[in-house]
């Protein structure tokens, strides 16, 4: 079951904040976040393994609400380098390959 | 260590032809997954191979097939190409084991297939 991401696209000015949501109709075992810059391969950002877990990397952080079956990615004080498409991925069960959402295209402008 | 290598990077085929794409995973990674990326559908899972065996398969027609060799290198083949097969095909490897890092995918740059 493909997770649903929202919004589909967002445009920010440098320094603004954004939230990208990822939800599933099925139980989430873990949530993975990847970023793909234009013309490049997707790159791993972070993984959240259990409900209530929060992680951060620089000014990008994420939370995982297991009960609500959703995760959110927070981008604070966005930089031009944050532009790209963000994907969340979840394994349908245990140690199975990730099923990704359709992605959220983030554009940061000066 | 070297990353995931995919060849060829770009190719153009015509309808009805077949194509083979190659992927060399990160050294030591025994799991290789293939994804199809299109603008409308995002990343769609094709299949995963581990130790030369297909472990998981996505919802794609039988025209899509793959295999893995003893050195973990993998190939995927698409027969009787259709216009809708035009896409970026991404290969990803992961090291299966304990810990949160075990399930992290490392993607290759992809093979961009155009079907005319």
PDB file of N, CA, C and O in Angstrom, chain B residues 3-8 20-26 31-34 67-69 71-76 89-93 106-108 111:
ATOM      1  N   UNK B   3      30.107   3.382  -4.882  1.00  0.00           N
ATOM      2  CA  UNK B   3      28.666   3.366  -4.732  1.00  0.00           C
ATOM      3  C   UNK B   3      28.030   2.344  -5.649  1.00  0.00           C
ATOM      4  O   UNK B   3      28.692   1.459  -6.188  1.00  0.00           O
ATOM      5  N   UNK B   4      26.736   2.513  -5.848  1.00  0.00           N
ATOM      6  CA  UNK B   4      25.985   1.630  -6.740  1.00  0.00           C
ATOM      7  C   UNK B   4      26.167   2.125  -8.175  1.00  0.00           C
ATOM      8  O   UNK B   4      25.952   3.304  -8.453  1.00  0.00           O
ATOM      9  N   UNK B   5      26.554   1.231  -9.054  1.00  0.00           N
ATOM     10  CA  UNK B   5      26.828   1.595 -10.440  1.00  0.00           C
ATOM     11  C   UNK B   5      25.801   0.985 -11.370  1.00  0.00           C
ATOM     12  O   UNK B   5      25.565  -0.225 -11.342  1.00  0.00           O
ATOM     13  N   UNK B   6      25.198   1.831 -12.197  1.00  0.00           N
ATOM     14  CA  UNK B   6      24.221   1.359 -13.162  1.00  0.00           C
ATOM     15  C   UNK B   6      24.672   1.683 -14.570  1.00  0.00           C
ATOM     16  O   UNK B   6      25.184   2.776 -14.845  1.00  0.00           O
ATOM     17  N   UNK B   7      24.463   0.721 -15.447  1.00  0.00           N
ATOM     18  CA  UNK B   7      24.773   0.941 -16.863  1.00  0.00           C
ATOM     19  C   UNK B   7      23.682   0.329 -17.729  1.00  0.00           C
ATOM     20  O   UNK B   7      23.066  -0.673 -17.327  1.00  0.00           O
ATOM     21  N   UNK B   8      23.386   0.898 -18.904  1.00  0.00           N
ATOM     22  CA  UNK B   8      23.876   2.202 -19.337  1.00  0.00           C
ATOM     23  C   UNK B   8      23.121   3.328 -18.638  1.00  0.00           C
ATOM     24  O   UNK B   8      22.106   3.093 -17.991  1.00  0.00           O
ATOM     25  N   UNK B  20      18.167  -4.677 -21.575  1.00  0.00           N
ATOM     26  CA  UNK B  20      18.768  -5.216 -20.355  1.00  0.00           C
ATOM     27  C   UNK B  20      19.562  -4.124 -19.664  1.00  0.00           C
ATOM     28  O   UNK B  20      20.387  -3.449 -20.290  1.00  0.00           O
ATOM     29  N   UNK B  21      19.294  -3.951 -18.384  1.00  0.00           N
ATOM     30  CA  UNK B  21      19.978  -2.945 -17.581  1.00  0.00           C
ATOM     31  C   UNK B  21      20.804  -3.655 -16.518  1.00  0.00           C
ATOM     32  O   UNK B  21      20.413  -4.699 -16.005  1.00  0.00           O
ATOM     33  N   UNK B  22      21.923  -3.054 -16.166  1.00  0.00           N
ATOM     34  CA  UNK B  22      22.831  -3.697 -15.230  1.00  0.00           C
ATOM     35  C   UNK B  22      23.039  -2.851 -13.983  1.00  0.00           C
ATOM     36  O   UNK B  22      22.990  -1.620 -14.040  1.00  0.00           O
ATOM     37  N   UNK B  23      23.274  -3.522 -12.871  1.00  0.00           N
ATOM     38  CA  UNK B  23      23.483  -2.832 -11.601  1.00  0.00           C
ATOM     39  C   UNK B  23      24.550  -3.558 -10.789  1.00  0.00           C
ATOM     40  O   UNK B  23      24.440  -4.765 -10.546  1.00  0.00           O
ATOM     41  N   UNK B  24      25.553  -2.820 -10.358  1.00  0.00           N
ATOM     42  CA  UNK B  24      26.568  -3.375  -9.458  1.00  0.00           C
ATOM     43  C   UNK B  24      26.396  -2.731  -8.091  1.00  0.00           C
ATOM     44  O   UNK B  24      26.530  -1.518  -7.958  1.00  0.00           O
ATOM     45  N   UNK B  25      26.073  -3.518  -7.062  1.00  0.00           N
ATOM     46  CA  UNK B  25      25.795  -2.945  -5.743  1.00  0.00           C
ATOM     47  C   UNK B  25      27.070  -2.551  -5.017  1.00  0.00           C
ATOM     48  O   UNK B  25      28.176  -2.838  -5.472  1.00  0.00           O
ATOM     49  N   UNK B  26      26.877  -1.929  -3.881  1.00  0.00           N
ATOM     50  CA  UNK B  26      28.000  -1.615  -3.014  1.00  0.00           C
ATOM     51  C   UNK B  26      28.640  -2.925  -2.566  1.00  0.00           C
ATOM     52  O   UNK B  26      27.943  -3.903  -2.276  1.00  0.00           O
ATOM     53  N   UNK B  31      21.718  -7.527  -1.186  1.00  0.00           N
ATOM     54  CA  UNK B  31      20.352  -7.268  -1.620  1.00  0.00           C
ATOM     55  C   UNK B  31      20.343  -6.167  -2.668  1.00  0.00           C
ATOM     56  O   UNK B  31      20.948  -5.101  -2.471  1.00  0.00           O
ATOM     57  N   UNK B  32      19.665  -6.429  -3.768  1.00  0.00           N
ATOM     58  CA  UNK B  32      19.522  -5.443  -4.836  1.00  0.00           C
ATOM     59  C   UNK B  32      18.050  -5.306  -5.178  1.00  0.00           C
ATOM     60  O   UNK B  32      17.366  -6.301  -5.413  1.00  0.00           O
ATOM     61  N   UNK B  33      17.568  -4.082  -5.152  1.00  0.00           N
ATOM     62  CA  UNK B  33      16.176  -3.808  -5.508  1.00  0.00           C
ATOM     63  C   UNK B  33      16.139  -2.920  -6.738  1.00  0.00           C
ATOM     64  O   UNK B  33      17.036  -2.102  -6.962  1.00  0.00           O
ATOM     65  N   UNK B  34      15.070  -3.065  -7.499  1.00  0.00           N
ATOM     66  CA  UNK B  34      14.873  -2.231  -8.689  1.00  0.00           C
ATOM     67  C   UNK B  34      13.584  -1.443  -8.545  1.00  0.00           C
ATOM     68  O   UNK B  34      12.562  -1.974  -8.079  1.00  0.00           O
ATOM     69  N   UNK B  67      17.515 -10.822 -12.636  1.00  0.00           N
ATOM     70  CA  UNK B  67      18.304 -11.913 -12.081  1.00  0.00           C
ATOM     71  C   UNK B  67      19.481 -11.317 -11.313  1.00  0.00           C
ATOM     72  O   UNK B  67      19.823 -10.137 -11.480  1.00  0.00           O
ATOM     73  N   UNK B  68      20.076 -12.145 -10.496  1.00  0.00           N
ATOM     74  CA  UNK B  68      21.244 -11.710  -9.745  1.00  0.00           C
ATOM     75  C   UNK B  68      22.313 -12.780  -9.854  1.00  0.00           C
ATOM     76  O   UNK B  68      22.024 -13.981  -9.818  1.00  0.00           O
ATOM     77  N   UNK B  69      23.530 -12.334  -9.962  1.00  0.00           N
ATOM     78  CA  UNK B  69      24.654 -13.238 -10.120  1.00  0.00           C
ATOM     79  C   UNK B  69      25.342 -13.482  -8.777  1.00  0.00           C
ATOM     80  O   UNK B  69      25.055 -12.824  -7.790  1.00  0.00           O
ATOM     81  N   UNK B  71      28.122 -12.719  -7.740  1.00  0.00           N
ATOM     82  CA  UNK B  71      28.879 -11.577  -7.211  1.00  0.00           C
ATOM     83  C   UNK B  71      27.947 -10.423  -6.804  1.00  0.00           C
ATOM     84  O   UNK B  71      28.408  -9.323  -6.556  1.00  0.00           O
ATOM     85  N   UNK B  72      26.659 -10.713  -6.737  1.00  0.00           N
ATOM     86  CA  UNK B  72      25.595  -9.773  -6.331  1.00  0.00           C
ATOM     87  C   UNK B  72      25.212  -8.778  -7.411  1.00  0.00           C
ATOM     88  O   UNK B  72      24.241  -8.038  -7.220  1.00  0.00           O
ATOM     89  N   UNK B  73      25.920  -8.726  -8.491  1.00  0.00           N
ATOM     90  CA  UNK B  73      25.494  -7.865  -9.600  1.00  0.00           C
ATOM     91  C   UNK B  73      24.134  -8.337 -10.109  1.00  0.00           C
ATOM     92  O   UNK B  73      23.813  -9.520 -10.074  1.00  0.00           O
ATOM     93  N   UNK B  74      23.342  -7.373 -10.527  1.00  0.00           N
ATOM     94  CA  UNK B  74      21.984  -7.728 -10.953  1.00  0.00           C
ATOM     95  C   UNK B  74      21.698  -7.128 -12.319  1.00  0.00           C
ATOM     96  O   UNK B  74      22.277  -6.101 -12.705  1.00  0.00           O
ATOM     97  N   UNK B  75      20.829  -7.772 -13.032  1.00  0.00           N
ATOM     98  CA  UNK B  75      20.338  -7.260 -14.301  1.00  0.00           C
ATOM     99  C   UNK B  75      18.822  -7.298 -14.284  1.00  0.00           C
ATOM    100  O   UNK B  75      18.219  -8.171 -13.644  1.00  0.00           O
ATOM    101  N   UNK B  76      18.236  -6.340 -14.979  1.00  0.00           N
ATOM    102  CA  UNK B  76      16.805  -6.433 -15.212  1.00  0.00           C
ATOM    103  C   UNK B  76      16.569  -6.351 -16.706  1.00  0.00           C
ATOM    104  O   UNK B  76      17.311  -5.681 -17.435  1.00  0.00           O
ATOM    105  N   UNK B  89      15.012   3.962 -14.423  1.00  0.00           N
ATOM    106  CA  UNK B  89      15.067   2.719 -13.669  1.00  0.00           C
ATOM    107  C   UNK B  89      16.212   2.819 -12.667  1.00  0.00           C
ATOM    108  O   UNK B  89      17.373   2.955 -13.038  1.00  0.00           O
ATOM    109  N   UNK B  90      15.833   2.735 -11.413  1.00  0.00           N
ATOM    110  CA  UNK B  90      16.799   2.891 -10.323  1.00  0.00           C
ATOM    111  C   UNK B  90      17.063   1.559  -9.659  1.00  0.00           C
ATOM    112  O   UNK B  90      16.147   0.776  -9.404  1.00  0.00           O
ATOM    113  N   UNK B  91      18.310   1.339  -9.384  1.00  0.00           N
ATOM    114  CA  UNK B  91      18.728   0.161  -8.644  1.00  0.00           C
ATOM    115  C   UNK B  91      19.195   0.642  -7.274  1.00  0.00           C
ATOM    116  O   UNK B  91      19.768   1.726  -7.144  1.00  0.00           O
ATOM    117  N   UNK B  92      18.932  -0.149  -6.259  1.00  0.00           N
ATOM    118  CA  UNK B  92      19.366   0.213  -4.906  1.00  0.00           C
ATOM    119  C   UNK B  92      19.875  -1.026  -4.188  1.00  0.00           C
ATOM    120  O   UNK B  92      19.290  -2.102  -4.322  1.00  0.00           O
ATOM    121  N   UNK B  93      20.922  -0.873  -3.444  1.00  0.00           N
ATOM    122  CA  UNK B  93      21.417  -2.011  -2.670  1.00  0.00           C
ATOM    123  C   UNK B  93      21.328  -1.701  -1.184  1.00  0.00           C
ATOM    124  O   UNK B  93      21.272  -0.529  -0.776  1.00  0.00           O
ATOM    125  N   UNK B 106      20.833   2.408  -0.763  1.00  0.00           N
ATOM    126  CA  UNK B 106      21.742   3.286  -1.483  1.00  0.00           C
ATOM    127  C   UNK B 106      21.430   3.121  -2.961  1.00  0.00           C
ATOM    128  O   UNK B 106      21.548   2.020  -3.500  1.00  0.00           O
ATOM    129  N   UNK B 107      21.026   4.215  -3.572  1.00  0.00           N
ATOM    130  CA  UNK B 107      20.590   4.165  -4.967  1.00  0.00           C
ATOM    131  C   UNK B 107      21.734   4.465  -5.921  1.00  0.00           C
ATOM    132  O   UNK B 107      22.652   5.236  -5.617  1.00  0.00           O
ATOM    133  N   UNK B 108      21.612   3.861  -7.103  1.00  0.00           N
ATOM    134  CA  UNK B 108      22.475   4.244  -8.199  1.00  0.00           C
ATOM    135  C   UNK B 108      21.877   5.452  -8.907  1.00  0.00           C
ATOM    136  O   UNK B 108      20.783   5.897  -8.573  1.00  0.00           O
ATOM    137  N   UNK B 111      19.169   4.340 -14.878  1.00  0.00           N
ATOM    138  CA  UNK B 111      19.244   4.180 -16.333  1.00  0.00           C
ATOM    139  C   UNK B 111      17.975   4.791 -16.908  1.00  0.00           C
ATOM    140  O   UNK B 111      16.876   4.346 -16.576  1.00  0.00           O
TER     141      UNK B 111
END
